[in-house]
CSV table of C-alpha atoms in Angstrom, one decimal:
chain,number,residue,atom,x,y,z
A,24,UNK,CA,67.0,45.4,73.9
A,25,UNK,CA,69.1,42.5,72.8
A,26,UNK,CA,71.8,42.3,70.2
A,27,UNK,CA,73.1,45.8,69.2
A,28,UNK,CA,76.7,45.4,68.3
A,29,UNK,CA,77.9,48.3,66.2
A,30,UNK,CA,77.3,52.0,65.6
A,31,UNK,CA,78.2,53.4,62.1
A,32,UNK,CA,77.1,56.8,60.8
A,33,UNK,CA,74.4,57.0,63.5
A,34,UNK,CA,73.0,53.6,62.4
A,35,UNK,CA,72.9,50.8,64.9
A,36,UNK,CA,73.8,47.5,63.3
A,37,UNK,CA,72.2,44.6,65.0
A,38,UNK,CA,73.0,41.0,65.4
A,39,UNK,CA,70.3,40.1,62.8
A,40,UNK,CA,72.0,40.6,59.5
A,41,UNK,CA,70.7,43.7,57.6
A,42,UNK,CA,68.4,44.7,60.4
A,43,UNK,CA,69.4,48.2,61.5
A,44,UNK,CA,68.1,50.9,63.8
A,45,UNK,CA,68.5,54.6,63.1
A,46,UNK,CA,67.7,57.1,65.9
A,47,UNK,CA,65.3,59.8,64.5
A,48,UNK,CA,65.0,63.4,65.5
A,49,UNK,CA,62.0,64.9,67.2
A,50,UNK,CA,62.0,68.7,67.0
A,51,UNK,CA,60.0,69.9,70.0
A,52,UNK,CA,57.5,72.7,69.5
A,53,UNK,CA,54.7,74.0,71.8
A,54,UNK,CA,52.3,73.7,68.9
A,55,UNK,CA,53.3,70.0,68.3
A,56,UNK,CA,56.6,68.3,67.4
A,57,UNK,CA,58.0,67.7,63.9
A,58,UNK,CA,59.2,64.2,63.6
A,59,UNK,CA,61.8,63.1,61.1
A,60,UNK,CA,61.2,59.8,59.3
A,61,UNK,CA,63.2,59.2,56.1
A,62,UNK,CA,65.1,61.4,53.6
A,63,UNK,CA,66.3,60.4,50.1
A,64,UNK,CA,69.8,61.4,51.1
A,65,UNK,CA,69.9,59.1,54.2
A,66,UNK,CA,72.5,56.4,54.3
A,67,UNK,CA,69.8,53.8,54.7
A,68,UNK,CA,67.7,55.0,51.8
A,69,UNK,CA,67.6,52.9,48.6
A,70,UNK,CA,64.4,53.7,46.8
A,71,UNK,CA,60.8,54.6,47.5
A,72,UNK,CA,58.0,52.1,46.9
A,73,UNK,CA,55.2,53.0,49.2
A,74,UNK,CA,54.4,55.0,52.3
A,75,UNK,CA,51.5,53.7,54.4
A,76,UNK,CA,50.4,53.6,58.1
A,77,UNK,CA,49.4,50.8,60.3
A,78,UNK,CA,47.3,51.4,63.4
A,79,UNK,CA,47.4,48.9,66.3
A,80,UNK,CA,44.8,49.1,69.1
A,81,UNK,CA,45.9,48.4,72.7
A,82,UNK,CA,46.8,44.7,73.2
A,83,UNK,CA,46.2,43.8,69.5
A,84,UNK,CA,48.8,41.8,67.8
A,85,UNK,CA,49.7,41.9,64.1
A,86,UNK,CA,51.9,38.9,63.4
A,87,UNK,CA,53.6,37.1,61.6
A,88,UNK,CA,54.6,38.4,58.2
A,89,UNK,CA,57.6,37.9,56.0
A,90,UNK,CA,58.3,39.7,52.7
A,91,UNK,CA,60.3,38.1,49.9
A,92,UNK,CA,61.0,41.4,48.0
A,93,UNK,CA,60.0,44.4,50.1
A,94,UNK,CA,62.2,46.1,52.7
A,95,UNK,CA,60.3,47.8,55.6
A,96,UNK,CA,61.5,51.1,57.1
A,97,UNK,CA,59.3,51.6,60.1
A,98,UNK,CA,58.9,54.2,62.9
A,99,UNK,CA,56.3,54.8,65.6
A,100,UNK,CA,55.3,58.5,66.0
A,101,UNK,CA,52.2,57.7,68.1
A,102,UNK,CA,51.9,55.3,71.0
A,103,UNK,CA,54.3,52.4,71.7
A,104,UNK,CA,54.7,49.0,70.1
A,105,UNK,CA,56.7,45.9,70.8
A,106,UNK,CA,58.3,44.7,67.6
A,107,UNK,CA,59.5,41.1,67.4
A,108,UNK,CA,61.8,39.9,64.6
A,109,UNK,CA,62.6,36.3,63.9
A,110,UNK,CA,65.4,35.3,61.5
A,111,UNK,CA,65.2,31.7,60.1
A,112,UNK,CA,67.6,32.3,57.1
A,113,UNK,CA,69.9,29.4,57.5
A,114,UNK,CA,72.5,30.8,55.1
A,115,UNK,CA,73.4,33.8,57.3
A,116,UNK,CA,75.7,33.6,60.3
A,117,UNK,CA,73.3,35.2,62.6
A,118,UNK,CA,74.2,35.4,66.3
A,119,UNK,CA,70.6,36.0,67.5
A,120,UNK,CA,67.6,34.7,65.7
A,121,UNK,CA,65.1,36.7,67.8
A,122,UNK,CA,65.1,40.4,68.4
A,123,UNK,CA,62.6,42.2,70.7
A,124,UNK,CA,62.4,46.0,70.4
A,125,UNK,CA,60.1,48.6,72.0
A,126,UNK,CA,59.5,51.5,69.8
A,127,UNK,CA,57.8,54.9,70.5
A,128,UNK,CA,58.5,58.4,71.6
A,129,UNK,CA,60.3,59.9,73.3
A,130,UNK,CA,63.0,57.4,74.2
A,131,UNK,CA,62.7,55.1,71.2
A,132,UNK,CA,61.8,57.2,68.2
A,133,UNK,CA,63.8,55.2,65.8
A,134,UNK,CA,63.6,53.9,62.2
A,135,UNK,CA,63.9,50.1,62.0
A,136,UNK,CA,64.9,48.6,58.7
A,137,UNK,CA,63.7,45.0,58.2
A,138,UNK,CA,65.0,43.4,55.0
A,139,UNK,CA,63.0,40.7,53.1
A,140,UNK,CA,63.3,37.1,54.3
A,141,UNK,CA,62.7,37.8,58.0
A,142,UNK,CA,59.6,37.2,60.0
A,143,UNK,CA,58.2,40.1,62.1
A,144,UNK,CA,55.2,41.1,64.1
A,145,UNK,CA,54.1,43.7,66.6
A,146,UNK,CA,51.8,44.5,69.4
A,147,UNK,CA,50.5,47.8,70.9
A,148,UNK,CA,51.9,48.3,74.4
A,149,UNK,CA,50.5,51.8,75.0
A,150,UNK,CA,47.1,52.6,76.6
A,151,UNK,CA,45.9,54.2,73.4
A,152,UNK,CA,46.4,53.1,69.8
A,153,UNK,CA,49.8,53.1,68.3
A,154,UNK,CA,50.6,54.3,64.7
A,155,UNK,CA,53.4,52.8,62.6
A,156,UNK,CA,54.7,54.6,59.5
A,157,UNK,CA,56.3,52.4,56.9
A,158,UNK,CA,58.3,53.8,54.0
A,159,UNK,CA,58.9,50.5,52.0
A,160,UNK,CA,61.2,50.2,49.1
A,161,UNK,CA,58.5,48.5,46.9
A,162,UNK,CA,54.8,49.1,46.7
A,163,UNK,CA,52.5,46.6,48.4
A,164,UNK,CA,52.1,43.4,46.4
A,165,UNK,CA,50.3,40.6,48.3
A,166,UNK,CA,52.0,37.9,46.3
A,167,UNK,CA,55.4,38.7,47.7
A,168,UNK,CA,54.5,38.2,51.4
A,169,UNK,CA,54.0,35.2,53.6
A,170,UNK,CA,51.9,34.9,56.7
A,171,UNK,CA,52.0,32.7,59.8
A,172,UNK,CA,49.4,32.5,62.6
A,173,UNK,CA,50.2,34.7,65.6
A,174,UNK,CA,50.7,31.6,67.7
A,175,UNK,CA,52.4,29.4,65.2
A,176,UNK,CA,54.9,27.2,67.2
A,177,UNK,CA,57.4,27.5,64.3
A,178,UNK,CA,58.4,30.9,65.7
A,179,UNK,CA,59.9,30.5,69.2
A,180,UNK,CA,58.3,33.5,70.8
A,181,UNK,CA,55.4,33.8,73.2
A,182,UNK,CA,53.3,37.0,72.9
A,183,UNK,CA,51.7,36.4,76.3
A,184,UNK,CA,54.9,35.8,78.2
A,185,UNK,CA,57.0,38.2,75.9
A,186,UNK,CA,59.9,35.8,75.8
A,187,UNK,CA,61.7,33.4,73.6
A,188,UNK,CA,60.5,29.8,73.8
A,189,UNK,CA,63.1,27.2,73.5
Z,29,UNK,CA,34.7,72.7,51.0
Z,30,UNK,CA,35.1,75.3,48.4
Z,31,UNK,CA,36.4,75.0,44.8
Z,32,UNK,CA,36.4,71.4,43.6
Z,33,UNK,CA,35.8,71.3,39.9
Z,34,UNK,CA,36.9,68.1,38.3
Z,35,UNK,CA,37.5,64.4,39.1
Z,36,UNK,CA,40.1,62.6,36.9
Z,37,UNK,CA,41.5,59.2,37.8
Z,38,UNK,CA,40.2,59.5,41.3
Z,39,UNK,CA,42.0,62.8,41.8
Z,40,UNK,CA,40.0,65.9,42.6
Z,41,UNK,CA,41.3,68.9,40.7
Z,42,UNK,CA,40.7,72.0,42.6
Z,43,UNK,CA,40.2,75.6,41.6
Z,44,UNK,CA,43.7,76.5,42.8
Z,45,UNK,CA,46.0,75.5,40.0
Z,46,UNK,CA,48.1,72.3,40.8
Z,47,UNK,CA,46.4,71.7,44.1
Z,48,UNK,CA,44.7,68.3,44.1
Z,49,UNK,CA,43.0,66.0,46.5
Z,50,UNK,CA,43.1,62.2,46.3
Z,51,UNK,CA,40.8,60.1,48.4
Z,52,UNK,CA,42.8,57.5,50.3
Z,53,UNK,CA,41.8,54.0,51.4
Z,54,UNK,CA,41.4,53.0,55.0
Z,55,UNK,CA,41.4,49.2,55.3
Z,56,UNK,CA,39.4,48.5,58.5
Z,57,UNK,CA,40.7,45.8,60.8
Z,58,UNK,CA,39.7,45.0,64.4
Z,59,UNK,CA,43.3,45.2,65.4
Z,60,UNK,CA,43.7,48.6,63.8
Z,61,UNK,CA,43.3,50.0,60.3
Z,62,UNK,CA,45.9,50.0,57.5
Z,63,UNK,CA,46.0,53.5,55.9
Z,64,UNK,CA,47.2,54.1,52.4
Z,65,UNK,CA,49.3,57.2,51.8
Z,66,UNK,CA,51.4,57.3,48.7
Z,67,UNK,CA,52.7,54.7,46.2
Z,68,UNK,CA,55.5,55.2,43.6
Z,69,UNK,CA,53.0,54.1,40.9
Z,70,UNK,CA,50.3,56.6,41.9
Z,71,UNK,CA,49.3,59.1,39.2
Z,72,UNK,CA,50.3,62.0,41.5
Z,73,UNK,CA,53.7,60.6,42.4
Z,74,UNK,CA,56.8,62.4,40.9
Z,75,UNK,CA,59.7,61.6,43.2
Z,76,UNK,CA,60.5,61.0,46.8
Z,77,UNK,CA,62.4,63.6,48.8
Z,78,UNK,CA,61.5,63.2,52.4
Z,79,UNK,CA,58.8,61.7,54.6
Z,80,UNK,CA,58.2,63.4,58.0
Z,81,UNK,CA,55.4,63.9,60.4
Z,82,UNK,CA,54.0,67.1,62.0
Z,83,UNK,CA,52.0,66.9,65.2
Z,84,UNK,CA,49.5,69.7,66.0
Z,85,UNK,CA,48.1,70.0,69.5
Z,86,UNK,CA,44.4,71.1,69.9
Z,87,UNK,CA,43.9,74.8,68.9
Z,88,UNK,CA,47.5,75.3,67.9
Z,89,UNK,CA,48.1,76.9,64.5
Z,90,UNK,CA,51.1,76.2,62.3
Z,91,UNK,CA,51.1,79.0,59.6
Z,92,UNK,CA,52.0,80.5,57.2
Z,93,UNK,CA,54.6,78.7,55.0
Z,94,UNK,CA,55.4,78.8,51.3
Z,95,UNK,CA,57.9,76.6,49.6
Z,96,UNK,CA,59.8,77.7,46.5
Z,97,UNK,CA,60.9,74.2,45.3
Z,98,UNK,CA,59.3,71.5,47.5
Z,99,UNK,CA,55.8,70.0,46.7
Z,100,UNK,CA,53.9,68.7,49.8
Z,101,UNK,CA,51.8,65.6,49.8
Z,102,UNK,CA,50.0,65.5,53.1
Z,103,UNK,CA,47.4,63.3,54.8
Z,104,UNK,CA,46.0,63.2,58.3
Z,105,UNK,CA,45.9,59.7,59.8
Z,106,UNK,CA,45.3,60.8,63.4
Z,107,UNK,CA,42.9,63.6,64.6
Z,108,UNK,CA,41.6,66.4,62.4
Z,109,UNK,CA,43.0,69.6,61.0
Z,110,UNK,CA,41.7,72.6,59.1
Z,111,UNK,CA,44.1,73.3,56.2
Z,112,UNK,CA,44.0,76.7,54.6
Z,113,UNK,CA,45.7,77.4,51.3
Z,114,UNK,CA,46.2,80.9,49.8
Z,115,UNK,CA,47.3,81.4,46.2
Z,116,UNK,CA,48.9,84.8,45.4
Z,117,UNK,CA,50.6,83.7,42.1
Z,118,UNK,CA,49.5,86.5,39.9
Z,119,UNK,CA,50.4,84.6,36.7
Z,120,UNK,CA,47.9,81.9,37.1
Z,121,UNK,CA,44.3,82.2,36.2
Z,122,UNK,CA,43.0,81.0,39.6
Z,123,UNK,CA,39.3,81.2,40.3
Z,124,UNK,CA,39.6,81.0,44.1
Z,125,UNK,CA,42.6,82.4,45.9
Z,126,UNK,CA,41.6,80.8,49.2
Z,127,UNK,CA,40.8,77.2,49.9
Z,128,UNK,CA,39.7,75.8,53.3
Z,129,UNK,CA,39.7,72.1,53.9
Z,130,UNK,CA,39.0,69.8,56.8
Z,131,UNK,CA,41.1,66.6,56.8
Z,132,UNK,CA,41.0,63.5,59.0
Z,133,UNK,CA,39.4,60.1,59.2
Z,134,UNK,CA,37.0,58.7,58.4
Z,135,UNK,CA,35.2,61.0,56.1
Z,136,UNK,CA,38.2,63.0,54.8
Z,137,UNK,CA,41.1,60.7,54.7
Z,138,UNK,CA,42.7,62.3,51.6
Z,139,UNK,CA,46.1,63.2,50.3
Z,140,UNK,CA,46.4,66.9,49.4
Z,141,UNK,CA,49.1,68.0,47.0
Z,142,UNK,CA,50.4,71.5,47.5
Z,143,UNK,CA,52.8,72.7,44.8
Z,144,UNK,CA,55.5,75.2,45.5
Z,145,UNK,CA,54.6,78.9,45.4
Z,146,UNK,CA,51.4,78.7,47.5
Z,147,UNK,CA,50.9,79.8,51.1
Z,148,UNK,CA,49.5,77.2,53.5
Z,149,UNK,CA,48.8,76.7,57.2
Z,150,UNK,CA,46.8,74.4,59.4
Z,151,UNK,CA,45.2,74.1,62.8
Z,152,UNK,CA,44.2,71.1,64.9
Z,153,UNK,CA,40.4,70.9,65.2
Z,154,UNK,CA,40.2,67.6,67.1
Z,155,UNK,CA,40.0,67.2,70.9
Z,156,UNK,CA,43.4,65.4,70.8
Z,157,UNK,CA,46.5,66.1,68.9
Z,158,UNK,CA,46.4,65.6,65.1
Z,159,UNK,CA,49.2,64.0,63.1
Z,160,UNK,CA,50.1,65.0,59.5
Z,161,UNK,CA,52.2,62.8,57.3
Z,162,UNK,CA,54.0,64.5,54.5
Z,163,UNK,CA,55.8,62.8,51.6
Z,164,UNK,CA,57.5,65.7,50.0
Z,165,UNK,CA,59.3,65.5,46.6
Z,166,UNK,CA,62.5,67.2,47.9
Z,167,UNK,CA,64.2,66.8,51.3
Z,168,UNK,CA,63.8,69.7,53.8
Z,169,UNK,CA,66.0,72.7,53.0
Z,170,UNK,CA,65.2,75.8,55.1
Z,171,UNK,CA,66.5,78.1,52.4
Z,172,UNK,CA,63.7,77.2,50.0
Z,173,UNK,CA,60.8,78.1,52.3
Z,174,UNK,CA,59.3,81.5,53.3
Z,175,UNK,CA,57.4,82.2,56.5
Z,176,UNK,CA,54.7,84.8,57.4
Z,177,UNK,CA,53.2,85.4,60.8
Z,178,UNK,CA,50.0,83.5,61.6
Z,179,UNK,CA,48.1,86.8,61.7
Z,180,UNK,CA,49.8,88.6,58.8
Z,181,UNK,CA,47.2,90.8,57.2
Z,182,UNK,CA,48.7,90.0,53.8
Z,183,UNK,CA,46.8,86.8,53.8
Z,184,UNK,CA,43.0,87.4,53.8
Z,185,UNK,CA,42.0,84.8,56.3
Z,186,UNK,CA,41.0,84.9,60.0
Z,187,UNK,CA,41.9,81.8,62.0
Z,188,UNK,CA,39.6,83.0,64.8
Z,189,UNK,CA,36.5,83.5,62.6
Z,190,UNK,CA,37.5,80.8,60.1
Z,191,UNK,CA,36.6,82.8,57.1
Z,192,UNK,CA,38.0,84.9,54.3
Z,193,UNK,CA,38.6,88.6,55.1
Z,194,UNK,CA,37.9,91.0,52.3
């Protein structure tokens, strides 16, 4: 994983401005785990807009999307995904414009905060379907999001090669 | 399913006071479905306390629990569960004291609201682990919940026979 620079209050600040990663607790139980996601008293919580889930079947890719208002707070309780984030905000002094993360239990059960203004997409990298939980700060409104084709050359990332394209 | 009496604004009012069932939308997609859960502008929404997930492995039972403050808003995006609710509040004019529900996609992707003061428990009835999402109105606080043993005779329900015991 590229670009983590700072750990404050258990929150990993990344080199993409306002993108952060918070390790989440899995409370093991023979009957099935309890998995933390988001509390109203968490440092990263601002407001509740909508909770929804996104399933991704093996090898499928859901990309690219950018919100203009909504902040995403996502975690992966089932399966594994690769999450790719691309920052084209010229006004920020970003160090990295591309971030590639693998999310899923047990080693990467984390909440990732993606602010508006950043492109992101994800693919399922587990053998069975992955499930993403999102607690966004605004309810879904189609007019506030932008889409680009999964292979749009504007975004310098190859899903097939899983690497940055220069 | 026992005890549904009234449909208002898409919300099924049940014969246990303040327990309600809201059908949720699954937006089918070849890459994996998007599953609605809870929006801040939903009729049933009051406030956000905590979102967490509870996994239940096949045949496991998580029961019994009663909250004194927290309202549960649960849905089952993965696998299937049987949810059993027992109402021993003497002050309400309940018609049914026991409610048995089966939750899970595609036919029962629903949000169930369980107010404080009611016993509930659940078991996984799918071949693979089920996952419950809960958007509760208060964050978890162990001091506001009560527990009873899964086979406590106080609650007139048999998990083995799946029926009310008189």
